[in-house]
Coordinates of C-alpha atoms in Angstrom, one line a residue:
Chain A
D3 CA 24.0 50.5 -43.7
S4 CA 25.4 48.0 -41.5
G5 CA 23.8 45.6 -43.2
V6 CA 21.9 44.5 -39.9
T7 CA 18.5 44.4 -39.6
Q8 CA 16.6 44.8 -36.6
T9 CA 12.7 44.9 -36.0
P10 CA 10.3 46.1 -35.0
K11 CA 11.9 49.8 -34.6
H12 CA 9.8 50.6 -31.3
L13 CA 7.8 48.5 -28.8
I14 CA 5.4 49.9 -26.3
T15 CA 4.2 47.2 -23.9
A16 CA 3.1 47.3 -20.3
T17 CA 4.5 45.6 -17.2
G18 CA 4.6 41.7 -16.9
Q19 CA 4.3 41.0 -20.9
R20 CA 6.6 39.1 -23.1
V21 CA 7.8 40.6 -26.6
T22 CA 10.1 39.1 -29.1
L23 CA 13.1 41.2 -31.0
R24 CA 14.3 39.9 -34.3
C25 CA 17.5 40.7 -35.8
S26 CA 19.0 39.3 -39.3
P27 CA 22.8 39.5 -39.7
R28 CA 24.7 40.7 -42.3
S29 CA 25.2 37.8 -44.9
G30 CA 28.2 35.9 -44.3
D31 CA 28.2 36.7 -40.5
L32 CA 28.1 34.1 -38.3
S33 CA 28.0 35.7 -34.6
V34 CA 25.3 37.5 -33.3
Y35 CA 25.7 39.9 -30.2
W36 CA 22.7 41.3 -28.4
Y37 CA 23.5 44.7 -26.0
Q38 CA 20.9 46.6 -24.2
Q39 CA 21.7 50.2 -23.9
S40 CA 20.5 52.5 -21.1
L41 CA 21.2 55.7 -20.0
D42 CA 22.4 54.6 -16.8
Q43 CA 24.0 51.1 -17.3
G44 CA 25.7 52.3 -20.8
L45 CA 26.2 49.5 -23.4
Q46 CA 25.6 46.5 -21.5
F47 CA 26.5 42.7 -23.5
L48 CA 24.0 40.1 -23.1
I49 CA 24.4 37.2 -25.2
Q50 CA 25.8 35.9 -28.2
Y51 CA 25.4 32.8 -30.7
Y52 CA 28.0 31.8 -33.3
N53 CA 26.3 29.5 -36.0
G54 CA 23.3 28.4 -33.7
E55 CA 25.1 27.8 -30.6
E56 CA 25.6 30.1 -27.7
R57 CA 29.0 31.3 -26.9
A58 CA 29.3 33.8 -24.7
K59 CA 26.6 35.1 -21.7
G60 CA 26.7 38.4 -20.1
N61 CA 24.3 40.3 -17.7
I62 CA 21.0 38.8 -18.7
L63 CA 18.4 38.5 -16.7
E64 CA 16.7 35.3 -16.6
R65 CA 13.7 36.5 -17.9
F66 CA 15.6 36.8 -20.9
S67 CA 16.3 34.1 -23.7
A68 CA 17.3 34.0 -26.9
Q69 CA 18.3 31.7 -30.2
Q70 CA 20.0 31.9 -33.3
F71 CA 18.1 29.6 -36.1
P72 CA 19.5 27.7 -38.6
D73 CA 18.7 30.9 -41.4
L74 CA 21.1 32.7 -38.4
H75 CA 18.6 35.3 -37.6
S76 CA 18.2 35.6 -34.2
E77 CA 15.5 36.2 -31.6
L78 CA 15.9 38.0 -28.3
N79 CA 12.9 37.2 -25.7
L80 CA 11.7 39.0 -22.9
S81 CA 9.2 38.1 -20.5
S82 CA 7.6 39.2 -17.7
L83 CA 8.7 42.8 -18.3
E84 CA 9.7 45.3 -15.8
L85 CA 9.5 49.3 -16.1
G86 CA 13.5 48.9 -15.7
D87 CA 13.6 46.7 -19.0
S88 CA 12.7 50.2 -21.3
A89 CA 16.0 50.7 -23.3
L90 CA 17.3 50.0 -26.5
Y91 CA 18.3 46.4 -27.7
F92 CA 20.6 46.5 -30.4
C93 CA 21.7 43.3 -32.2
A94 CA 25.4 43.3 -34.1
S95 CA 27.4 40.8 -35.8
S96 CA 30.8 39.7 -37.1
V97 CA 32.3 37.4 -38.7
G98 CA 33.9 36.3 -35.5
G99 CA 37.1 36.0 -34.3
G100 CA 38.7 38.8 -31.7
D101 CA 39.7 41.4 -33.8
S102 CA 36.5 41.2 -36.2
P103 CA 34.5 44.5 -35.4
L104 CA 31.2 44.1 -34.6
H105 CA 28.1 45.8 -37.1
F106 CA 25.2 47.0 -35.4
G107 CA 21.5 47.5 -36.4
N108 CA 19.4 50.0 -35.7
G109 CA 18.1 48.7 -32.6
T110 CA 14.6 48.2 -31.0
R111 CA 13.5 50.9 -28.6
L112 CA 11.5 49.1 -25.6
T113 CA 9.4 51.2 -23.7
V114 CA 7.6 49.5 -20.7
T115 CA 4.8 51.5 -19.5
Chain B
A10 CA 39.6 41.3 -17.6
Q11 CA 39.7 43.6 -20.3
S12 CA 38.0 47.1 -19.6
V13 CA 37.9 50.5 -21.1
T14 CA 37.7 54.0 -19.2
Q15 CA 36.7 56.9 -21.4
L16 CA 37.3 60.2 -19.5
G17 CA 35.1 63.2 -19.7
S18 CA 31.1 62.3 -20.6
H19 CA 30.8 65.5 -22.8
V20 CA 33.2 67.6 -24.5
S21 CA 32.4 70.6 -26.1
V22 CA 34.7 72.1 -29.0
S23 CA 34.0 74.8 -31.7
E24 CA 34.1 73.9 -35.4
G25 CA 37.3 73.9 -37.2
A26 CA 38.7 73.1 -33.8
L27 CA 41.0 69.9 -32.7
V28 CA 38.7 67.1 -31.7
L29 CA 40.5 65.1 -28.4
L30 CA 38.1 62.0 -27.0
R31 CA 40.3 60.3 -24.7
C32 CA 40.4 56.5 -23.8
N33 CA 41.9 54.2 -21.3
Y34 CA 42.3 50.1 -21.5
S35 CA 43.1 47.6 -19.1
S36 CA 43.9 44.4 -21.0
S37 CA 45.7 41.2 -19.5
V38 CA 47.0 40.5 -23.2
P39 CA 47.8 42.3 -26.3
P40 CA 44.5 44.6 -27.2
Y41 CA 42.0 44.7 -29.6
L42 CA 40.8 48.2 -29.6
F43 CA 37.9 49.8 -31.7
W44 CA 35.9 53.4 -31.9
Y45 CA 32.6 53.9 -32.9
V46 CA 30.1 56.3 -33.0
Q47 CA 26.3 56.8 -32.4
Y48 CA 24.2 59.3 -34.3
P49 CA 21.1 60.1 -32.5
N50 CA 19.1 57.1 -32.8
Q51 CA 20.9 55.1 -35.0
G52 CA 23.1 52.0 -34.2
L53 CA 26.7 52.6 -33.9
Q54 CA 29.1 52.6 -36.4
L55 CA 32.3 51.8 -36.7
L56 CA 34.8 54.8 -36.8
L57 CA 38.5 52.5 -36.7
K58 CA 40.0 49.6 -35.4
Y59 CA 43.4 48.8 -33.7
T60 CA 44.6 45.4 -34.2
S61 CA 48.4 45.6 -33.6
A62 CA 49.3 46.9 -36.9
A63 CA 50.4 50.4 -37.3
T64 CA 50.4 52.5 -33.9
L65 CA 48.6 55.1 -35.7
V66 CA 45.3 54.2 -37.4
K67 CA 43.1 56.2 -39.8
G68 CA 39.2 55.8 -39.9
I69 CA 36.4 57.4 -41.9
N70 CA 35.5 61.2 -41.8
G71 CA 38.9 62.1 -41.0
F72 CA 39.1 60.5 -37.5
E73 CA 42.2 58.9 -36.2
A74 CA 43.5 56.9 -33.4
E75 CA 46.7 56.4 -31.6
F76 CA 47.5 53.1 -29.7
K77 CA 50.7 53.7 -27.1
K78 CA 51.1 50.9 -24.9
S79 CA 53.1 53.0 -22.4
E80 CA 50.2 54.8 -21.5
T81 CA 47.4 52.1 -22.3
S82 CA 45.5 54.7 -24.3
F83 CA 43.7 54.8 -27.5
H84 CA 42.7 58.8 -27.7
L85 CA 40.8 59.7 -31.0
T86 CA 41.6 62.7 -32.8
K87 CA 40.1 64.9 -35.6
P88 CA 41.9 68.0 -36.5
S89 CA 39.2 70.3 -37.5
A90 CA 35.6 69.9 -36.5
H91 CA 32.5 69.7 -38.4
M92 CA 28.9 70.4 -37.1
S93 CA 28.4 66.5 -38.4
D94 CA 30.4 65.0 -35.9
A95 CA 28.4 66.0 -33.1
A96 CA 27.3 62.6 -31.7
E97 CA 28.2 60.1 -28.9
Y98 CA 31.3 57.9 -29.3
F99 CA 32.2 55.0 -27.7
C100 CA 35.7 53.0 -27.2
A101 CA 35.9 49.2 -27.1
V102 CA 37.8 46.6 -26.6
S103 CA 37.7 43.0 -27.7
D104 CA 37.4 40.5 -24.7
Y105 CA 39.5 37.9 -26.9
G106 CA 42.2 37.5 -24.2
S107 CA 39.6 36.1 -21.9
S108 CA 37.2 33.9 -23.5
N109 CA 37.9 34.9 -27.3
T110 CA 34.4 35.2 -28.1
G111 CA 35.1 38.6 -29.8
K112 CA 32.6 40.4 -27.8
L113 CA 33.2 43.9 -27.3
I114 CA 33.3 45.9 -23.7
F115 CA 32.1 49.3 -24.6
G116 CA 33.6 52.9 -22.3
Q117 CA 30.6 54.9 -21.2
G118 CA 30.8 57.0 -24.2
T119 CA 31.6 60.7 -24.7
T120 CA 28.9 63.1 -25.9
L121 CA 30.7 65.7 -28.6
Q122 CA 29.0 68.8 -28.9
V123 CA 30.3 70.9 -31.7
K124 CA 29.4 74.5 -31.3
P125 CA 29.2 76.9 -34.4

């Protein structure tokens, strides 16, 4: 058990809809990262928050947004969903710093129909 | 910018045989390197990490990796494969040299198949 909790485990929704994915980091970790995993793109970094502030942005679409709350949990919002957004979305947390490993949750599998 | 390349998207070994999964990195600064394993329907689990201490790093489940600067490699090995090692393995490099955010850049992954 990594200590990172993601909900829900599965989401099935229709094109054009909006969903919210939730992540609770490990106790004591200030950094939260979101990754998207798909067969064709592999593991793609989306966005990182550190102690409530956006720290880095990756290949995140404008239709996607995220935030980190004062209790350090994070949410990833995906809107105007398209079929191609179907993927596994992972949250990871770390204490921060380049040599700190990321600890991953079990992911949310999003299926857009 | 940092990057990693995993050679071989699929590797098949017999139970009891040596496991060798290859990873080469590119980094403008001394790298921090990681190996993760992903079992079906699960998240990524840290196997081991290299952070400029010993070049031979021992991890969980009998895996180890050797950092070779001259070859820009960080290959993962295990002397004797078990059926339970069948999974997908990812090599990753920290981007701290570029942005100091600590995010990891992953290779495309290698699926390890273990045959009885």
